[in-house]
Amino acid sequence: MRYAMAIDTKKCVGCSDCVVACQTENNVPIGYCRDWIVEVTDGTYPQLEIEIRSERCNHCDNSPCVRCCPTGASHYEPGGIVTVTHNECIGCGACINSCPYDARYSHPEGYVDKCTFCIHRVNKGQQPACVAVCPTKCMYFGDLDDPNSEVSRILKKRKYKTLIPEAGTKPHVYYLI
Amino acid sequence: MSNSRRDFIKITSLSAAALAVSGKFLYSAHASEKTQQTFTANAAADMVRTSTYCEVCFWKCAGWVYKNEDGSIKKIIGNDDDTNCNGRLCPRGTGGVGMYYDEDRLKTPLLRVTGADGKQTYKEVSWDEALDFIAKKLQEIKEKHGPECTALFTHGSGGHYWGNLLKAFGSTNIAAPSYAQCRGPREVAFMATFGESLDSPEPTDIRDTRCLVLIGSHIGENMHNGQVQEMSDAIDKGAAIITVDPRYSTAASKSKFWLPIKPSTDIALLLAWIREIINNNWYDREYVEKYTYGFEELKAYVQPFTAEWAYGITTIKPDQIKESAREMANAAPAVIIHPGRHVTWYGDDTQRLRAVAILNALLGSWGRRGGFYKPEKIEVPEYPHPPFPPVTRTWRMAMGGKYALADLALANGVCDATIPSPDLNCNIKGWIVNGTNLIMTLPDKKKTIEAINNLELLVVVDTMPMEITGYADVVLPECTYLERWDDLRVVHGRVPNIALRMPAAEPKYNSKPAYWMAKELAKKMGLQDYFAWENFEDMLDWQLKEIGSSLEEMKRIGVKNFPRTADDLYFANGEEIEFSTNTGKIELKSTAFQDEGFDPFPVYTPHMEPPAGFYYLNYGRAPMHTFSRTANNPNLTDLMDENKVWVNPKVAKEWGLKNDQLVYLENQDGVVSDFAVKVRVTERVRFDSVYIVHGFGHSDKKLSRAFGKGASDSQLITRVLVDPIMGGTGMRGNFVTFRFEKESEVKS
Amino acid sequence: MREEIITSGRLNPNIDPYLHIWHWHIPLYLFLGGLAAGILFFASLYTVLGKENKYRGAVRRAPIIVPFLLIIGLTALFFDLKHKLYFWQLYTTFRIESPMSWGAWTLMAVTPLSFVWVAIHIREFFPNWDWKFEILRWLEKFFTEQKKLLAWALLFLSTILGVYTGILFSAFNARPLWNTSILGPLFLTSGLSAGSAVIILFSQRHKERINFAKIDIMLIGIELFLIIHMFMGFLASTEVQIEAANMFLGGQYTAPFWIFVVIIGMILPAVLEFLELRKFHVPVIIPVVLVLFGSLMLRFIFAYAGQMSRWLY
Ligand SMILES: Nc1nc2c(c(=O)[nH]1)N[C@H]1C(S)=C(S)[C@@H](COP(=O)(O)OP(=O)(O)OC[C@H]3O[C@@H](n4cnc5c(=O)[nH]c(N)nc54)[C@H](O)[C@@H]3O)O[C@H]1N2
Ligand SMILES: Nc1nc2c(c(=O)[nH]1)N[C@H]1C(S)=C(S)[C@@H](COP(=O)(O)OP(=O)(O)OC[C@H]3O[C@@H](n4cnc5c(=O)[nH]c(N)nc54)[C@H](O)[C@@H]3O)O[C@H]1N2
Ligand code: SF4
Ligand code: SF4
Ligand code: SF4
Ligand code: SF4
Ligand code: SF4
Ligand SMILES: [Mo]
């Protein structure tokens, strides 16, 4: 089992619904976020192009954040989901520094927090909150090892990329381009 | 009534204690329960849920409000059975929880008083006092001027109750800014063409379209949920999108064709398209012959409007005009020339929307799959009440016979009718303003304030201390949509359906639902027979039973879909149809317009261009905000807490502007924005325009998050281009330039 | 024009608009750790080499401050932790890939040994010291007999500690400025240099001072070489590393780095030490303070600048 997410930059409108939905689902305090929207505009008026990406932890296969954690609080869950066990985390900030995507933040209660791929929902057979809310249905979540999962099928059909592959982290959030 | 009587005052009597709770509250609400569990599960299944429909905008998506064990509201999730949202709310709907938690909310009724020192302030009063005051004032107006000298401005659910109260009282002056400042022109244009208006949600069959043409309609930033969802479906199915917009909108970035039009020239493009489609025989011949009126005349009329002619006006290249016309024709009839929604732009808007309607008619998309479907809705009976008294005078009489084609009251018309004029034997003396922030909503703020200063009574019903509340004699705090019952939501759409809104929590502070206020006030005025129900739930239950459901059922399911009576969403092949126009046909040539003395075909008129050093003031929506109403919402300000002024890099270079530099905007009439706004240098905006998102630049300090953030477009819209056909207020004819200091600062 | 912006207003405290999750605590901790490692390194080295008596300053005197350095350093680290009550979780596991874990465990070993080292040399400062309890007397005797072994252990551990102070940063691939293998040797050298400077201060013999002045000049030479090498490496690398290097080559850290670290913290003390060798009289405290200052600044600047260097946006 290998969970992954594919996000269609051609359909995403950058509305940030995924960001609010994550906040209300996961008690992310106001002023913090686990996911965010990047808008890249290229060209000169009127020859323009925009790529919009909803970004979050990439649940990397080769995660520096897991490696650098001195307590083992940052770890892999089954399916490759990278999570932080809050009461093992000492808040040293190493993992925050280690993530090339700046996907982690220091929760006001002290521990480090980040996207969990909504493991609590996924374990119940639901979609992550951001995926479930997205008005453009541009996010696909599922098991890469299952060739029939939504995410496997869309990745077979479409061109995609990952973010900063040169960092060697082997990200598992794919951007359809 | 002297002008000084109603100064704008800040709501200073709000209790300080409530403010002290501020900020921290949200923080702890989120933080406290997190410790136990590593995976901060808001486990949906363990939570209690109640039905609601969203009131953050007027798409009215139905959803479920989830509460945790201790009864606090955690999240709102779309109802899967709801055709407006298909289980997915938009960011504003998801962030609706912030409306409830906003600690700046209005908390208790307020009454304007003048102290011994002559200064005006508000004092907190009981509901009884507030309503007694209003009842007394209304009676006074009735005796002195007649009941018709009152008006209601409304946007949102409360409108129905206040409307009934006003009608029972004897006035039909009921205006919504969603007409003359929004969709009015398109309703009139479509009515004139197809004999039917569009309403909300628009019956655009976007999910099945093969070509979607957006003329300044920025779906994706304009977050009307169903349309955003269907546009995405259409993209999935490979539909071509054509976007006409001077700004590189999000929709433009998803489009096959983006036509970066020069602002205010759309009618020229539309005429050229019509000519291309007619002259190339790309129109739906059978459909046009069978259903339309005036084709030959139209054909003759458009002959001068070549693509080359339009190029000179719109700056869009002739081959782009032709190719995009062909794209539409190839997709026809599964093509939608989208009517847009906020269409009050340049004062010739009804004519522009007529051109849009004509294009749709030529391509045969009206009543066809992938074009416009035939909506249906279920009739929910009104709770029985005595007939409303007849009315002899209305706001229209102040208009001197103008705007006969307007089918709803004009908010600006009511304003005009409030300013004393010899044309009307009674000027409006009392306003009830429910759920609309007229100061930020109506253009030409000076005139709005002039009208307000001529009032004897201004009642504002709102949830927040928005600008309009500062002008009120009485402020009535409504509880948010998450804390109240309201009328059933009745949708006219592909499937007739209803949705239930019930309170998820007790109203906070001393706020109350609008229906309660209207009923209590009615009692005090002897109009209780118009609110004959004992309590609101029983009334809903009665209504629901009339249509074969019940409150008990609706609490369980939230949304109920009913079978359609007419089985087809589209016209049948060769179906005989009588359109509700004068000719019974789709009128390419409008007889209604002709009868009123207007051009029966759309006419292109050049509009004023920005003077040197000035730029078109373009404005629009950000997906995470609704007008000015969400600007203080903690969840949504977290995503965007200010607007920025978009400036093309060329312009930035000329003025030496850098990203995030603060500038003031000054318009052609010398009005300078109250606050400085940050610059965003971006290629997404044309070199002759600047762009700001509407709804920011709040001037009331009680809005702790929104105060002073960004600039208000409304403030800078002082040149209003009134549509002669239906009275809509064109707002895009304003120009701004940059200022680095405010006068007050220069002096000091 | 390319415009890349976060439109959902990401403003996670200490992450946005640029990372600053580590404040003064970490560079101070690294400085103190490096300094302690430097002192212990020389102390154990000369013990192992059997030159204890020639280098009394290094072996017996200077290490007196090491326990204090380590305790202050650990306290600083503790203050930096945001979930302090869970501090003990550091010692429930050893994570071989985590420099933080290495550091924690190394300090766990070094700190008590440094106490022991000070204890067995306590009479250097208090000639009439008496341990009072039999058990303590016995322990002193025991450790004094095992001193060589102890020195070997400290030699090993102090090297790890010194290298660790650099590795902690360089292990972060995510921060282009830190992502260079030169940081380990550079910080180790800087720690040794700081250590030798302190030894000069503690030393009472001219010969020993001269010797450490020579060592220090050599170490500073190595540092300068490593720094030049590091920037050449950056400039020959990817865009993000070039950008990182540019913070020091015209960017906002240019003046602080070249003035405070290189000129005031390295070149100037090296010159002064050189003059000392040439028999010019320079108050010994001056080069020592400059070296310590440079070493501290090096860590501060790298800590802050490194967090500002990034891959995206
Ligand atoms: N400059 C400019 N003006 C515009 C527009 C523009 O783009 N630019 N857009 C125009 C368009 S398209 C429209 S539709 C109109 C919309 O205009 P409005 O409907 O006036 O929109 P808002 O400014 O959001 O005002 C809504 C008010 O309702 C209050 N409110 C929110 N929820 C509740 C509730 O549950 N009960 C009550 N009683 N009050 C509530 C809010 O606090 C706020 O004061 O504005 C038009 N005016
Ligand atoms: N997130 C969000 N969504 C909303 C709302 C909201 O407040 N927030 N409000 C809702 C309401 S009530 C309405 S009415 C709709 C309004 O939504 P729309 O009908 O889509 O809005 P407009 O303001 O007409 O269109 C704005 C676009 O018109 C472009 N434009 C400006 N001048 C011209 C011109 O001369 N020609 C052309 N072709 N384009 C031009 C602007 O660049 C901008 O992209 O949005 C609805 N949806
Ligand atoms: S909710 Fe969907 S469309 Fe909106 S920003 Fe997120 S991914 Fe994009
Ligand atoms: S994105 Fe960052 S936090 Fe997530 S697994 Fe990769 S390195 Fe770790
Ligand atoms: S902050 Fe917590 S999760 Fe991150 S590395 Fe330190 S202990 Fe591990
Ligand atoms: S998967 Fe869950 S935790 Fe991750 S960004 Fe989406 S909603 Fe947030
Ligand atoms: S479109 Fe968004 S704001 Fe409007 S009703 Fe639906 S969820 Fe609410
Ligand atoms: Mo509107």
XYZ file of C-alpha atoms in Angstrom, chain A residues 8-34 39 41-52 75 77 83-87 105 107-109 111 113 116 119-121 123-124 126-127 129-140 154 158, chain B residues 26-27 29-46 74-77 86-92 94-95 97 219-221 223 225 228-233 235-236 245-250 253-254 258 260-261 623-624 634-636 638-639 646 648 650 680 682-687:
150
model
C -4.773 18.697 -11.385
C -3.248 22.125 -11.923
C -5.428 22.499 -15.008
C -8.597 22.402 -12.951
C -7.548 23.948 -9.649
C -8.787 27.512 -9.423
C -6.782 28.386 -6.339
C -9.861 28.974 -4.242
C -8.162 27.815 -0.999
C -11.119 25.705 0.031
C -8.704 22.866 0.699
C -6.905 25.129 3.135
C -9.978 26.108 5.173
C -11.354 22.587 5.079
C -8.104 21.282 6.494
C -8.199 23.874 9.237
C -11.701 23.047 10.350
C -11.210 19.309 9.979
C -7.913 19.066 11.781
C -8.204 21.850 14.354
C -5.381 23.706 12.721
C -5.394 26.968 14.680
C -6.183 30.217 12.939
C -2.936 31.684 11.692
C -1.478 28.294 10.797
C -1.978 25.931 7.910
C -1.082 22.484 6.739
C 0.114 30.615 -8.076
C 2.302 33.288 -13.579
C 4.676 33.184 -16.515
C 4.959 35.357 -19.587
C 4.143 38.857 -20.650
C 0.687 40.294 -21.186
C -1.130 38.942 -23.166
C 1.007 35.808 -23.640
C 0.456 34.301 -20.253
C 0.212 31.051 -18.406
C -0.743 30.254 -14.846
C -0.076 27.174 -12.821
C -1.983 26.852 -9.569
C 7.712 8.430 11.393
C 2.622 5.094 9.023
C 3.175 11.751 10.643
C 4.321 13.199 13.932
C 3.398 11.578 17.224
C 2.729 14.653 19.260
C 3.734 13.353 22.632
C 4.957 24.152 11.354
C 1.954 24.083 16.666
C 1.283 26.620 19.432
C 1.107 23.728 21.849
C 4.840 19.937 18.985
C 2.379 19.467 13.067
C -1.391 13.716 7.908
C -5.090 9.448 8.166
C -7.982 9.441 10.646
C -10.406 9.757 7.739
C -8.489 4.751 7.943
C -12.260 4.966 7.993
C -13.077 8.435 3.688
C -11.203 10.861 1.491
C -10.847 16.587 3.991
C -9.210 18.729 1.327
C -9.929 16.199 -1.391
C -13.505 15.795 -0.280
C -14.231 19.510 -0.300
C -12.491 20.660 -3.463
C -15.162 22.277 -5.629
C -13.304 21.549 -8.846
C -12.702 17.923 -7.861
C -9.135 18.431 -8.966
C -7.589 16.286 -6.248
C -7.237 12.538 -6.376
C -5.168 9.467 -13.409
C -1.879 12.340 -17.573
C -10.651 31.137 18.777
C -7.217 30.107 19.625
C -11.301 26.744 21.058
C -8.993 25.055 18.665
C -6.184 24.230 20.967
C -7.706 22.713 24.041
C -8.918 19.366 22.885
C -6.002 18.513 20.739
C -3.705 17.080 23.307
C -5.116 13.620 23.804
C -4.874 12.375 20.336
C -2.033 12.348 17.943
C -4.154 12.417 14.861
C -6.291 15.365 15.693
C -9.352 13.603 14.561
C -12.481 15.575 14.162
C -14.047 12.230 13.695
C -17.163 13.045 11.758
C -19.072 9.979 12.799
C -18.831 10.862 16.480
C -16.484 22.581 14.355
C -17.107 22.414 10.664
C -19.652 22.691 7.903
C -19.721 20.111 5.144
C -22.973 18.171 -4.506
C -21.481 17.759 -1.078
C -18.775 20.348 -1.621
C -19.036 23.829 -0.187
C -16.869 26.625 -1.498
C -14.139 28.138 0.705
C -16.499 30.756 2.040
C -16.456 25.985 4.617
C -15.167 29.045 6.454
C -17.888 28.866 11.016
C -15.866 31.848 -12.643
C -13.252 30.377 -10.344
C -12.782 33.721 -8.659
C -17.018 31.156 -6.591
C -20.333 26.842 -6.395
C -17.326 26.324 -10.600
C -17.988 22.624 -10.231
C -19.575 22.318 -13.623
C -16.862 24.342 -15.322
C -14.388 21.858 -13.930
C -16.504 18.971 -15.218
C -12.806 21.015 -18.620
C -12.584 17.314 -17.810
C -11.638 39.695 -20.105
C -9.150 42.539 -20.057
C -7.574 40.844 -17.063
C -5.979 37.423 -17.167
C -8.554 35.865 -14.898
C -8.231 32.400 -13.442
C -5.852 30.702 -17.689
C -8.019 27.625 -18.252
C -8.409 34.309 -24.030
C -7.767 40.339 -23.763
C -10.331 42.922 -24.633
C -12.633 33.196 -4.267
C -12.309 33.273 -0.499
C -11.411 35.010 11.149
C -11.152 31.888 9.024
C -11.306 33.726 5.750
C -6.589 34.042 7.502
C -6.508 33.264 3.785
C -2.860 44.879 -9.313
C 0.960 45.871 -14.828
C 4.933 48.531 -17.376
C 0.893 43.777 -6.570
C 1.544 41.397 -12.085
C 1.239 40.644 -15.746
C -2.303 39.498 -15.125
C -3.681 42.996 -15.494
C -3.767 45.206 -18.594
C -1.577 48.238 -18.844
